Amino acid sequence: MNPEPSDRRAVAFGLGAVVLWSTVATAFNLSLDYVPPLTLVTLASITSWLFLGGILLFSGDLGTLNQIKISEWLRLSALGLINPTLYYFLLFGAYARLPAQEAMAINYTWGLVLPLLAVPLLGQALKRRDIGCAAISYCGVFVIATRGDVLSFELSDPTGVGLAMASTVLWALYWIGNTRISTPPIQGLFVGFTAATVVLLTLAGLTGSLVNLPWQALAGGLYIGFFEMGLSFILWLKAMKLTQNTARISTLIFLSPPLSLILIWALLGEAIKGSTLVGLAMILTGLAMQHWRRPHDPSV
């Protein structure tokens, strides 16, 4: 049976988002050669804020911001301090210390942190499958963090690995926080990025982080803000709205890590380590096991 036209369009939008996500590890690494994490997250946040504001302006939805309750503004602003402010600051810090292939792979474990944090924060039950999936994936993180020398129990860069792991917790907390938000996604993002941009500009001004920027830094900030924080989200949201099979679209995300590795190898010249491939395979196995749950099995 041929897929419906809406599903074909959904796959196209989903693939577009995945391709964009696959480029960002390389963009992070290249940009951080010229500026520190605070500068890069500030430039990207400004870009994304302008992009989201433009979307609302041209769609005629900018005026709907007045309909958001004060309490909702405060919650959205608080979420904006998590993402993009703290999340990307920590993530960029990890990319500044680790090879792009390692930071990218570890970052994908946020999908395992989410159900674990949902237990205490949302009152959800902790299932055996969640524990098993997390164990497999975090063993993969250990393989990557030790660069294959697992018997030494020595992390290649404890600070970098710690920053990458902390960023996954923040990302999961951000999405858990969004479960209590009723504002439409784009409006909610705009409010959050408004708060983030104000805070980041203040910090950047106090530290002089936006002075005498090289063009490579400006280009990196524009690219990350427009594609990673802006357009990819719009494409993914469009795909999820169009599809009649959410599971089919969500599986597209598994294409992103191998595409990222190809770009990291081709554009950054990083030799892809065997430990990265083994660790990433374990991480993706854990994610896949969690994603494809057997609905008839009450234990999952």
PDB file of C-alpha atoms in Angstrom:
ATOM      1  CA  MET A   1       0.000   0.000   0.000  1.00  0.00           C
ATOM      2  CA  ASN A   2       1.383   3.377  -0.986  1.00  0.00           C
ATOM      3  CA  PRO A   3       1.730   5.924   1.834  1.00  0.00           C
ATOM      4  CA  GLU A   4      -0.713   8.810   1.939  1.00  0.00           C
ATOM      5  CA  PRO A   5       0.521  12.110   0.438  1.00  0.00           C
ATOM      6  CA  SER A   6       0.529  13.655   3.908  1.00  0.00           C
ATOM      7  CA  ASP A   7       2.792  10.869   5.170  1.00  0.00           C
ATOM      8  CA  ARG A   8       5.176  11.329   2.261  1.00  0.00           C
ATOM      9  CA  ARG A   9       5.364  15.037   3.072  1.00  0.00           C
ATOM     10  CA  ALA A  10       5.849  14.206   6.744  1.00  0.00           C
ATOM     11  CA  VAL A  11       8.800  11.963   5.912  1.00  0.00           C
ATOM     12  CA  ALA A  12      10.292  14.711   3.738  1.00  0.00           C
ATOM     13  CA  PHE A  13      10.004  17.266   6.536  1.00  0.00           C
ATOM     14  CA  GLY A  14      11.345  14.757   9.063  1.00  0.00           C
ATOM     15  CA  LEU A  15      14.329  13.907   6.883  1.00  0.00           C
ATOM     16  CA  GLY A  16      15.022  17.616   6.444  1.00  0.00           C
ATOM     17  CA  ALA A  17      15.183  18.049  10.221  1.00  0.00           C
ATOM     18  CA  VAL A  18      17.410  14.985  10.620  1.00  0.00           C
ATOM     19  CA  VAL A  19      19.848  16.215   7.954  1.00  0.00           C
ATOM     20  CA  LEU A  20      20.105  19.588   9.702  1.00  0.00           C
ATOM     21  CA  TRP A  21      20.644  17.944  13.100  1.00  0.00           C
ATOM     22  CA  SER A  22      23.381  15.822  11.535  1.00  0.00           C
ATOM     23  CA  THR A  23      25.402  18.911  10.630  1.00  0.00           C
ATOM     24  CA  VAL A  24      25.408  20.634  13.997  1.00  0.00           C
ATOM     25  CA  ALA A  25      28.139  18.589  15.692  1.00  0.00           C
ATOM     26  CA  THR A  26      30.499  19.702  12.951  1.00  0.00           C
ATOM     27  CA  ALA A  27      29.224  23.288  13.178  1.00  0.00           C
ATOM     28  CA  PHE A  28      29.717  23.311  16.954  1.00  0.00           C
ATOM     29  CA  ASN A  29      33.279  22.092  16.682  1.00  0.00           C
ATOM     30  CA  LEU A  30      34.266  24.483  13.896  1.00  0.00           C
ATOM     31  CA  SER A  31      32.728  27.508  15.640  1.00  0.00           C
ATOM     32  CA  LEU A  32      34.316  26.742  19.009  1.00  0.00           C
ATOM     33  CA  ASP A  33      37.733  27.013  17.405  1.00  0.00           C
ATOM     34  CA  TYR A  34      37.142  30.788  17.279  1.00  0.00           C
ATOM     35  CA  VAL A  35      34.976  31.693  20.291  1.00  0.00           C
ATOM     36  CA  PRO A  36      34.194  30.340  23.785  1.00  0.00           C
ATOM     37  CA  PRO A  37      30.857  28.648  24.603  1.00  0.00           C
ATOM     38  CA  LEU A  38      29.233  31.773  26.095  1.00  0.00           C
ATOM     39  CA  THR A  39      29.816  33.796  22.944  1.00  0.00           C
ATOM     40  CA  LEU A  40      28.551  31.043  20.663  1.00  0.00           C
ATOM     41  CA  VAL A  41      25.365  30.352  22.636  1.00  0.00           C
ATOM     42  CA  THR A  42      24.657  34.108  22.768  1.00  0.00           C
ATOM     43  CA  LEU A  43      25.035  34.540  19.005  1.00  0.00           C
ATOM     44  CA  ALA A  44      22.931  31.446  18.304  1.00  0.00           C
ATOM     45  CA  SER A  45      20.217  32.496  20.762  1.00  0.00           C
ATOM     46  CA  ILE A  46      19.905  35.959  19.200  1.00  0.00           C
ATOM     47  CA  THR A  47      19.635  34.388  15.745  1.00  0.00           C
ATOM     48  CA  SER A  48      16.987  31.887  16.810  1.00  0.00           C
ATOM     49  CA  TRP A  49      15.009  34.577  18.675  1.00  0.00           C
ATOM     50  CA  LEU A  50      14.895  36.718  15.525  1.00  0.00           C
ATOM     51  CA  PHE A  51      13.941  33.693  13.416  1.00  0.00           C
ATOM     52  CA  LEU A  52      11.111  32.651  15.736  1.00  0.00           C
ATOM     53  CA  GLY A  53       9.905  36.241  15.971  1.00  0.00           C
ATOM     54  CA  GLY A  54       9.865  36.451  12.186  1.00  0.00           C
ATOM     55  CA  ILE A  55       7.799  33.263  11.966  1.00  0.00           C
ATOM     56  CA  LEU A  56       5.240  34.696  14.382  1.00  0.00           C
ATOM     57  CA  LEU A  57       5.214  38.059  12.613  1.00  0.00           C
ATOM     58  CA  PHE A  58       4.616  36.703   9.122  1.00  0.00           C
ATOM     59  CA  SER A  59       2.076  34.132  10.304  1.00  0.00           C
ATOM     60  CA  GLY A  60       0.104  36.808  12.115  1.00  0.00           C
ATOM     61  CA  ASP A  61       0.534  35.056  15.455  1.00  0.00           C
ATOM     62  CA  LEU A  62       2.751  37.651  17.110  1.00  0.00           C
ATOM     63  CA  GLY A  63      -0.281  39.299  18.689  1.00  0.00           C
ATOM     64  CA  THR A  64      -1.264  36.050  20.383  1.00  0.00           C
ATOM     65  CA  LEU A  65       1.610  36.573  22.824  1.00  0.00           C
ATOM     66  CA  ASN A  66      -0.659  39.022  24.662  1.00  0.00           C
ATOM     67  CA  GLN A  67      -2.995  36.141  25.428  1.00  0.00           C
ATOM     68  CA  ILE A  68      -0.374  34.226  27.404  1.00  0.00           C
ATOM     69  CA  LYS A  69      -0.970  34.432  31.149  1.00  0.00           C
ATOM     70  CA  ILE A  70       1.682  35.990  33.381  1.00  0.00           C
ATOM     71  CA  SER A  71       2.188  32.689  35.198  1.00  0.00           C
ATOM     72  CA  GLU A  72       2.781  30.979  31.845  1.00  0.00           C
ATOM     73  CA  TRP A  73       5.256  33.716  30.820  1.00  0.00           C
ATOM     74  CA  LEU A  74       7.197  33.063  34.018  1.00  0.00           C
ATOM     75  CA  ARG A  75       7.290  29.296  33.451  1.00  0.00           C
ATOM     76  CA  LEU A  76       8.335  29.728  29.822  1.00  0.00           C
ATOM     77  CA  SER A  77      11.021  32.211  30.843  1.00  0.00           C
ATOM     78  CA  ALA A  78      12.336  29.751  33.420  1.00  0.00           C
ATOM     79  CA  LEU A  79      12.459  27.066  30.735  1.00  0.00           C
ATOM     80  CA  GLY A  80      14.364  29.524  28.544  1.00  0.00           C
ATOM     81  CA  LEU A  81      17.064  29.650  31.214  1.00  0.00           C
ATOM     82  CA  ILE A  82      17.384  25.879  30.829  1.00  0.00           C
ATOM     83  CA  ASN A  83      17.199  25.846  27.020  1.00  0.00           C
ATOM     84  CA  PRO A  84      19.023  27.464  25.339  1.00  0.00           C
ATOM     85  CA  THR A  85      20.951  29.198  28.141  1.00  0.00           C
ATOM     86  CA  LEU A  86      22.350  26.459  30.390  1.00  0.00           C
ATOM     87  CA  TYR A  87      21.846  23.505  28.060  1.00  0.00           C
ATOM     88  CA  TYR A  88      23.840  24.879  25.161  1.00  0.00           C
ATOM     89  CA  PHE A  89      26.436  26.478  27.437  1.00  0.00           C
ATOM     90  CA  LEU A  90      27.209  23.045  28.914  1.00  0.00           C
ATOM     91  CA  LEU A  91      26.925  21.268  25.564  1.00  0.00           C
ATOM     92  CA  PHE A  92      29.293  23.715  23.873  1.00  0.00           C
ATOM     93  CA  GLY A  93      31.635  23.316  26.839  1.00  0.00           C
ATOM     94  CA  ALA A  94      31.655  19.562  26.190  1.00  0.00           C
ATOM     95  CA  TYR A  95      32.337  20.049  22.484  1.00  0.00           C
ATOM     96  CA  ALA A  96      35.184  22.438  23.332  1.00  0.00           C
ATOM     97  CA  ARG A  97      36.902  19.689  25.356  1.00  0.00           C
ATOM     98  CA  LEU A  98      35.957  16.442  23.607  1.00  0.00           C
ATOM     99  CA  PRO A  99      36.272  15.221  20.027  1.00  0.00           C
ATOM    100  CA  ALA A 100      33.015  15.999  18.214  1.00  0.00           C
ATOM    101  CA  GLN A 101      32.277  12.304  17.708  1.00  0.00           C
ATOM    102  CA  GLU A 102      32.371  11.643  21.455  1.00  0.00           C
ATOM    103  CA  ALA A 103      30.308  14.666  22.533  1.00  0.00           C
ATOM    104  CA  MET A 104      27.740  13.905  19.838  1.00  0.00           C
ATOM    105  CA  ALA A 105      27.354  10.277  20.866  1.00  0.00           C
ATOM    106  CA  ILE A 106      27.016  11.012  24.589  1.00  0.00           C
ATOM    107  CA  ASN A 107      24.455  13.729  23.890  1.00  0.00           C
ATOM    108  CA  TYR A 108      22.067  11.150  22.415  1.00  0.00           C
ATOM    109  CA  THR A 109      21.560   9.570  25.846  1.00  0.00           C
ATOM    110  CA  TRP A 110      19.129  12.350  26.805  1.00  0.00           C
ATOM    111  CA  GLY A 111      16.354  10.100  25.520  1.00  0.00           C
ATOM    112  CA  LEU A 112      17.208   7.649  28.312  1.00  0.00           C
ATOM    113  CA  VAL A 113      17.457  10.338  30.992  1.00  0.00           C
ATOM    114  CA  LEU A 114      13.915  11.497  30.191  1.00  0.00           C
ATOM    115  CA  PRO A 115      12.012   8.397  31.427  1.00  0.00           C
ATOM    116  CA  LEU A 116      14.312   8.101  34.447  1.00  0.00           C
ATOM    117  CA  LEU A 117      13.599  11.678  35.546  1.00  0.00           C
ATOM    118  CA  ALA A 118       9.893  11.266  34.778  1.00  0.00           C
ATOM    119  CA  VAL A 119       9.694   8.837  37.705  1.00  0.00           C
ATOM    120  CA  PRO A 120      10.248  11.370  40.515  1.00  0.00           C
ATOM    121  CA  LEU A 121       9.075  14.483  38.633  1.00  0.00           C
ATOM    122  CA  LEU A 122       5.942  13.194  36.897  1.00  0.00           C
ATOM    123  CA  GLY A 123       5.114  10.290  39.169  1.00  0.00           C
ATOM    124  CA  GLN A 124       5.545   7.722  36.415  1.00  0.00           C
ATOM    125  CA  ALA A 125       6.454   4.128  37.165  1.00  0.00           C
ATOM    126  CA  LEU A 126      10.025   2.951  36.569  1.00  0.00           C
ATOM    127  CA  LYS A 127       9.839  -0.052  34.274  1.00  0.00           C
ATOM    128  CA  ARG A 128      12.377  -2.851  34.003  1.00  0.00           C
ATOM    129  CA  ARG A 129      12.869  -2.087  30.338  1.00  0.00           C
ATOM    130  CA  ASP A 130      13.839   1.518  31.146  1.00  0.00           C
ATOM    131  CA  ILE A 131      16.516   0.280  33.541  1.00  0.00           C
ATOM    132  CA  GLY A 132      17.836  -2.271  31.063  1.00  0.00           C
ATOM    133  CA  CYS A 133      17.927   0.215  28.194  1.00  0.00           C
ATOM    134  CA  ALA A 134      19.729   2.777  30.339  1.00  0.00           C
ATOM    135  CA  ALA A 135      22.279   0.180  31.482  1.00  0.00           C
ATOM    136  CA  ILE A 136      23.121  -0.796  27.898  1.00  0.00           C
ATOM    137  CA  SER A 137      23.434   2.796  26.705  1.00  0.00           C
ATOM    138  CA  TYR A 138      25.479   3.998  29.673  1.00  0.00           C
ATOM    139  CA  CYS A 139      27.866   1.114  29.170  1.00  0.00           C
ATOM    140  CA  GLY A 140      28.275   2.576  25.692  1.00  0.00           C
ATOM    141  CA  VAL A 141      28.999   5.989  27.216  1.00  0.00           C
ATOM    142  CA  PHE A 142      31.675   4.361  29.388  1.00  0.00           C
ATOM    143  CA  VAL A 143      33.281   2.770  26.332  1.00  0.00           C
ATOM    144  CA  ILE A 144      33.386   6.163  24.603  1.00  0.00           C
ATOM    145  CA  ALA A 145      34.547   8.067  27.698  1.00  0.00           C
ATOM    146  CA  THR A 146      37.467   5.660  28.265  1.00  0.00           C
ATOM    147  CA  ARG A 147      38.157   5.494  24.508  1.00  0.00           C
ATOM    148  CA  GLY A 148      37.956   1.734  24.653  1.00  0.00           C
ATOM    149  CA  ASP A 149      40.294   1.243  27.615  1.00  0.00           C
ATOM    150  CA  VAL A 150      37.437   0.159  29.860  1.00  0.00           C
ATOM    151  CA  LEU A 151      39.587  -1.833  32.295  1.00  0.00           C
ATOM    152  CA  SER A 152      41.534   1.273  33.279  1.00  0.00           C
ATOM    153  CA  PHE A 153      38.391   3.010  34.544  1.00  0.00           C
ATOM    154  CA  GLU A 154      40.027   6.304  33.545  1.00  0.00           C
ATOM    155  CA  LEU A 155      37.952   8.831  31.624  1.00  0.00           C
ATOM    156  CA  SER A 156      39.720  10.553  28.743  1.00  0.00           C
ATOM    157  CA  ASP A 157      38.418  13.965  29.869  1.00  0.00           C
ATOM    158  CA  PRO A 158      36.286  13.808  33.042  1.00  0.00           C
ATOM    159  CA  THR A 159      35.210  17.452  32.785  1.00  0.00           C
ATOM    160  CA  GLY A 160      34.164  17.148  29.145  1.00  0.00           C
ATOM    161  CA  VAL A 161      32.255  13.928  29.791  1.00  0.00           C
ATOM    162  CA  GLY A 162      30.635  15.497  32.860  1.00  0.00           C
ATOM    163  CA  LEU A 163      29.502  18.532  30.856  1.00  0.00           C
ATOM    164  CA  ALA A 164      28.058  16.299  28.137  1.00  0.00           C
ATOM    165  CA  MET A 165      26.184  14.163  30.668  1.00  0.00           C
ATOM    166  CA  ALA A 166      24.916  17.226  32.563  1.00  0.00           C
ATOM    167  CA  SER A 167      23.567  18.663  29.313  1.00  0.00           C
ATOM    168  CA  THR A 168      21.456  15.525  28.772  1.00  0.00           C
ATOM    169  CA  VAL A 169      19.879  16.025  32.206  1.00  0.00           C
ATOM    170  CA  LEU A 170      19.040  19.650  31.399  1.00  0.00           C
ATOM    171  CA  TRP A 171      17.545  18.696  28.022  1.00  0.00           C
ATOM    172  CA  ALA A 172      15.364  16.044  29.653  1.00  0.00           C
ATOM    173  CA  LEU A 173      14.300  18.495  32.374  1.00  0.00           C
ATOM    174  CA  TYR A 174      13.368  21.004  29.686  1.00  0.00           C
ATOM    175  CA  TRP A 175      10.998  18.596  27.969  1.00  0.00           C
ATOM    176  CA  ILE A 176       9.522  17.442  31.267  1.00  0.00           C
ATOM    177  CA  GLY A 177       8.894  21.094  32.106  1.00  0.00           C
ATOM    178  CA  ASN A 178       7.133  21.516  28.778  1.00  0.00           C
ATOM    179  CA  THR A 179       4.547  18.906  29.706  1.00  0.00           C
ATOM    180  CA  ARG A 180       2.940  21.518  31.961  1.00  0.00           C
ATOM    181  CA  ILE A 181       2.905  24.238  29.297  1.00  0.00           C
ATOM    182  CA  SER A 182      -0.267  24.920  27.304  1.00  0.00           C
ATOM    183  CA  THR A 183       1.166  27.669  25.062  1.00  0.00           C
ATOM    184  CA  PRO A 184       1.608  26.671  21.374  1.00  0.00           C
ATOM    185  CA  PRO A 185       5.185  25.481  20.718  1.00  0.00           C
ATOM    186  CA  ILE A 186       6.497  28.347  18.588  1.00  0.00           C
ATOM    187  CA  GLN A 187       5.064  31.034  20.871  1.00  0.00           C
ATOM    188  CA  GLY A 188       6.454  29.180  23.866  1.00  0.00           C
ATOM    189  CA  LEU A 189       9.902  28.936  22.309  1.00  0.00           C
ATOM    190  CA  PHE A 190       9.864  32.636  21.453  1.00  0.00           C
ATOM    191  CA  VAL A 191       9.067  33.618  25.041  1.00  0.00           C
ATOM    192  CA  GLY A 192      11.770  31.291  26.358  1.00  0.00           C
ATOM    193  CA  PHE A 193      14.354  32.595  23.901  1.00  0.00           C
ATOM    194  CA  THR A 194      13.406  36.158  24.796  1.00  0.00           C
ATOM    195  CA  ALA A 195      14.364  35.528  28.428  1.00  0.00           C
ATOM    196  CA  ALA A 196      17.466  33.599  27.396  1.00  0.00           C
ATOM    197  CA  THR A 197      18.640  36.303  25.006  1.00  0.00           C
ATOM    198  CA  VAL A 198      18.303  39.014  27.653  1.00  0.00           C
ATOM    199  CA  VAL A 199      20.315  36.969  30.165  1.00  0.00           C
ATOM    200  CA  LEU A 200      22.956  35.912  27.648  1.00  0.00           C
ATOM    201  CA  LEU A 201      23.408  39.434  26.271  1.00  0.00           C
ATOM    202  CA  THR A 202      23.858  40.717  29.828  1.00  0.00           C
ATOM    203  CA  LEU A 203      26.490  38.093  30.615  1.00  0.00           C
ATOM    204  CA  ALA A 204      28.233  38.612  27.284  1.00  0.00           C
ATOM    205  CA  GLY A 205      28.263  42.372  27.857  1.00  0.00           C
ATOM    206  CA  LEU A 206      29.747  42.012  31.337  1.00  0.00           C
ATOM    207  CA  THR A 207      32.477  39.679  30.084  1.00  0.00           C
ATOM    208  CA  GLY A 208      33.157  41.464  26.791  1.00  0.00           C
ATOM    209  CA  SER A 209      32.408  38.262  24.897  1.00  0.00           C
ATOM    210  CA  LEU A 210      30.916  39.968  21.827  1.00  0.00           C
ATOM    211  CA  VAL A 211      33.854  42.267  21.054  1.00  0.00           C
ATOM    212  CA  ASN A 212      35.997  41.883  17.913  1.00  0.00           C
ATOM    213  CA  LEU A 213      34.360  38.678  16.750  1.00  0.00           C
ATOM    214  CA  PRO A 214      35.857  36.894  13.729  1.00  0.00           C
ATOM    215  CA  TRP A 215      33.542  36.264  10.812  1.00  0.00           C
ATOM    216  CA  GLN A 216      33.790  32.507  11.423  1.00  0.00           C
ATOM    217  CA  ALA A 217      32.207  32.988  14.847  1.00  0.00           C
ATOM    218  CA  LEU A 218      29.400  35.102  13.426  1.00  0.00           C
ATOM    219  CA  ALA A 219      28.781  32.550  10.680  1.00  0.00           C
ATOM    220  CA  GLY A 220      28.739  29.710  13.215  1.00  0.00           C
ATOM    221  CA  GLY A 221      26.314  31.515  15.501  1.00  0.00           C
ATOM    222  CA  LEU A 222      24.003  32.313  12.606  1.00  0.00           C
ATOM    223  CA  TYR A 223      24.089  28.734  11.322  1.00  0.00           C
ATOM    224  CA  ILE A 224      23.469  27.121  14.708  1.00  0.00           C
ATOM    225  CA  GLY A 225      20.758  29.593  15.683  1.00  0.00           C
ATOM    226  CA  PHE A 226      18.925  29.339  12.376  1.00  0.00           C
ATOM    227  CA  PHE A 227      19.254  25.639  11.600  1.00  0.00           C
ATOM    228  CA  GLU A 228      19.790  23.841  14.959  1.00  0.00           C
ATOM    229  CA  MET A 229      17.596  25.985  17.217  1.00  0.00           C
ATOM    230  CA  GLY A 230      15.097  27.241  14.641  1.00  0.00           C
ATOM    231  CA  LEU A 231      14.387  25.661  11.264  1.00  0.00           C
ATOM    232  CA  SER A 232      14.969  22.042  12.320  1.00  0.00           C
ATOM    233  CA  PHE A 233      12.362  22.421  15.075  1.00  0.00           C
ATOM    234  CA  ILE A 234       9.834  23.853  12.621  1.00  0.00           C
ATOM    235  CA  LEU A 235      10.443  21.002  10.156  1.00  0.00           C
ATOM    236  CA  TRP A 236      10.122  18.348  12.865  1.00  0.00           C
ATOM    237  CA  LEU A 237       6.957  19.911  14.252  1.00  0.00           C
ATOM    238  CA  LYS A 238       5.492  19.998  10.740  1.00  0.00           C
ATOM    239  CA  ALA A 239       6.397  16.339  10.199  1.00  0.00           C
ATOM    240  CA  MET A 240       4.746  15.251  13.446  1.00  0.00           C
ATOM    241  CA  LYS A 241       1.580  17.175  12.583  1.00  0.00           C
ATOM    242  CA  LEU A 242       1.310  15.735   9.063  1.00  0.00           C
ATOM    243  CA  THR A 243       2.053  12.092   9.782  1.00  0.00           C
ATOM    244  CA  GLN A 244      -0.533   9.431  10.485  1.00  0.00           C
ATOM    245  CA  ASN A 245       2.192   7.218  11.981  1.00  0.00           C
ATOM    246  CA  THR A 246       4.205   9.017  14.654  1.00  0.00           C
ATOM    247  CA  ALA A 247       6.440   5.995  15.284  1.00  0.00           C
ATOM    248  CA  ARG A 248       7.522   5.917  11.634  1.00  0.00           C
ATOM    249  CA  ILE A 249       8.630   9.549  11.761  1.00  0.00           C
ATOM    250  CA  SER A 250      10.302   9.333  15.152  1.00  0.00           C
ATOM    251  CA  THR A 251      12.510   6.462  13.966  1.00  0.00           C
ATOM    252  CA  LEU A 252      14.113   8.837  11.463  1.00  0.00           C
ATOM    253  CA  ILE A 253      16.160  10.305  14.314  1.00  0.00           C
ATOM    254  CA  PHE A 254      18.290   7.140  14.279  1.00  0.00           C
ATOM    255  CA  LEU A 255      19.703   8.274  10.934  1.00  0.00           C
ATOM    256  CA  SER A 256      21.289  11.338  12.518  1.00  0.00           C
ATOM    257  CA  PRO A 257      24.260   9.791  14.404  1.00  0.00           C
ATOM    258  CA  PRO A 258      25.784   7.923  11.427  1.00  0.00           C
ATOM    259  CA  LEU A 259      25.273  10.975   9.208  1.00  0.00           C
ATOM    260  CA  SER A 260      26.951  13.106  11.877  1.00  0.00           C
ATOM    261  CA  LEU A 261      29.939  10.747  11.999  1.00  0.00           C
ATOM    262  CA  ILE A 262      30.356  10.949   8.224  1.00  0.00           C
ATOM    263  CA  LEU A 263      30.403  14.756   8.346  1.00  0.00           C
ATOM    264  CA  ILE A 264      32.748  14.791  11.339  1.00  0.00           C
ATOM    265  CA  TRP A 265      35.147  12.535   9.442  1.00  0.00           C
ATOM    266  CA  ALA A 266      34.842  14.389   6.137  1.00  0.00           C
ATOM    267  CA  LEU A 267      34.818  18.018   7.320  1.00  0.00           C
ATOM    268  CA  LEU A 268      36.696  17.948  10.632  1.00  0.00           C
ATOM    269  CA  GLY A 269      39.174  15.282   9.672  1.00  0.00           C
ATOM    270  CA  GLU A 270      38.574  13.312  12.870  1.00  0.00           C
ATOM    271  CA  ALA A 271      39.535   9.675  12.578  1.00  0.00           C
ATOM    272  CA  ILE A 272      36.472   7.815  13.825  1.00  0.00           C
ATOM    273  CA  LYS A 273      37.587   5.646  16.743  1.00  0.00           C
ATOM    274  CA  GLY A 274      36.492   2.048  17.096  1.00  0.00           C
ATOM    275  CA  SER A 275      35.461   2.858  20.677  1.00  0.00           C
ATOM    276  CA  THR A 276      33.109   5.558  19.361  1.00  0.00           C
ATOM    277  CA  LEU A 277      31.473   3.122  16.945  1.00  0.00           C
ATOM    278  CA  VAL A 278      31.062   0.432  19.618  1.00  0.00           C
ATOM    279  CA  GLY A 279      29.827   2.895  22.233  1.00  0.00           C
ATOM    280  CA  LEU A 280      27.427   4.620  19.847  1.00  0.00           C
ATOM    281  CA  ALA A 281      26.047   1.245  18.745  1.00  0.00           C
ATOM    282  CA  MET A 282      25.333   0.407  22.392  1.00  0.00           C
ATOM    283  CA  ILE A 283      23.710   3.799  22.998  1.00  0.00           C
ATOM    284  CA  LEU A 284      21.483   3.436  19.940  1.00  0.00           C
ATOM    285  CA  THR A 285      20.625  -0.145  20.905  1.00  0.00           C
ATOM    286  CA  GLY A 286      19.376   1.048  24.276  1.00  0.00           C
ATOM    287  CA  LEU A 287      17.388   3.840  22.649  1.00  0.00           C
ATOM    288  CA  ALA A 288      15.924   1.492  20.053  1.00  0.00           C
ATOM    289  CA  MET A 289      14.888  -1.046  22.685  1.00  0.00           C
ATOM    290  CA  GLN A 290      13.140   1.708  24.605  1.00  0.00           C
ATOM    291  CA  HIS A 291      11.545   3.111  21.441  1.00  0.00           C
ATOM    292  CA  TRP A 292      10.124  -0.155  20.120  1.00  0.00           C
ATOM    293  CA  ARG A 293       8.309  -1.358  23.194  1.00  0.00           C
ATOM    294  CA  ARG A 294       6.106  -4.420  22.932  1.00  0.00           C
ATOM    295  CA  PRO A 295       2.615  -3.121  23.758  1.00  0.00           C
ATOM    296  CA  HIS A 296       1.372  -6.593  24.749  1.00  0.00           C
ATOM    297  CA  ASP A 297       4.127  -7.040  27.355  1.00  0.00           C
ATOM    298  CA  PRO A 298       2.931  -5.621  30.686  1.00  0.00           C
ATOM    299  CA  SER A 299       6.459  -5.626  32.077  1.00  0.00           C
ATOM    300  CA  VAL A 300       7.764  -2.939  29.741  1.00  0.00           C
TER     301      VAL A 300
END
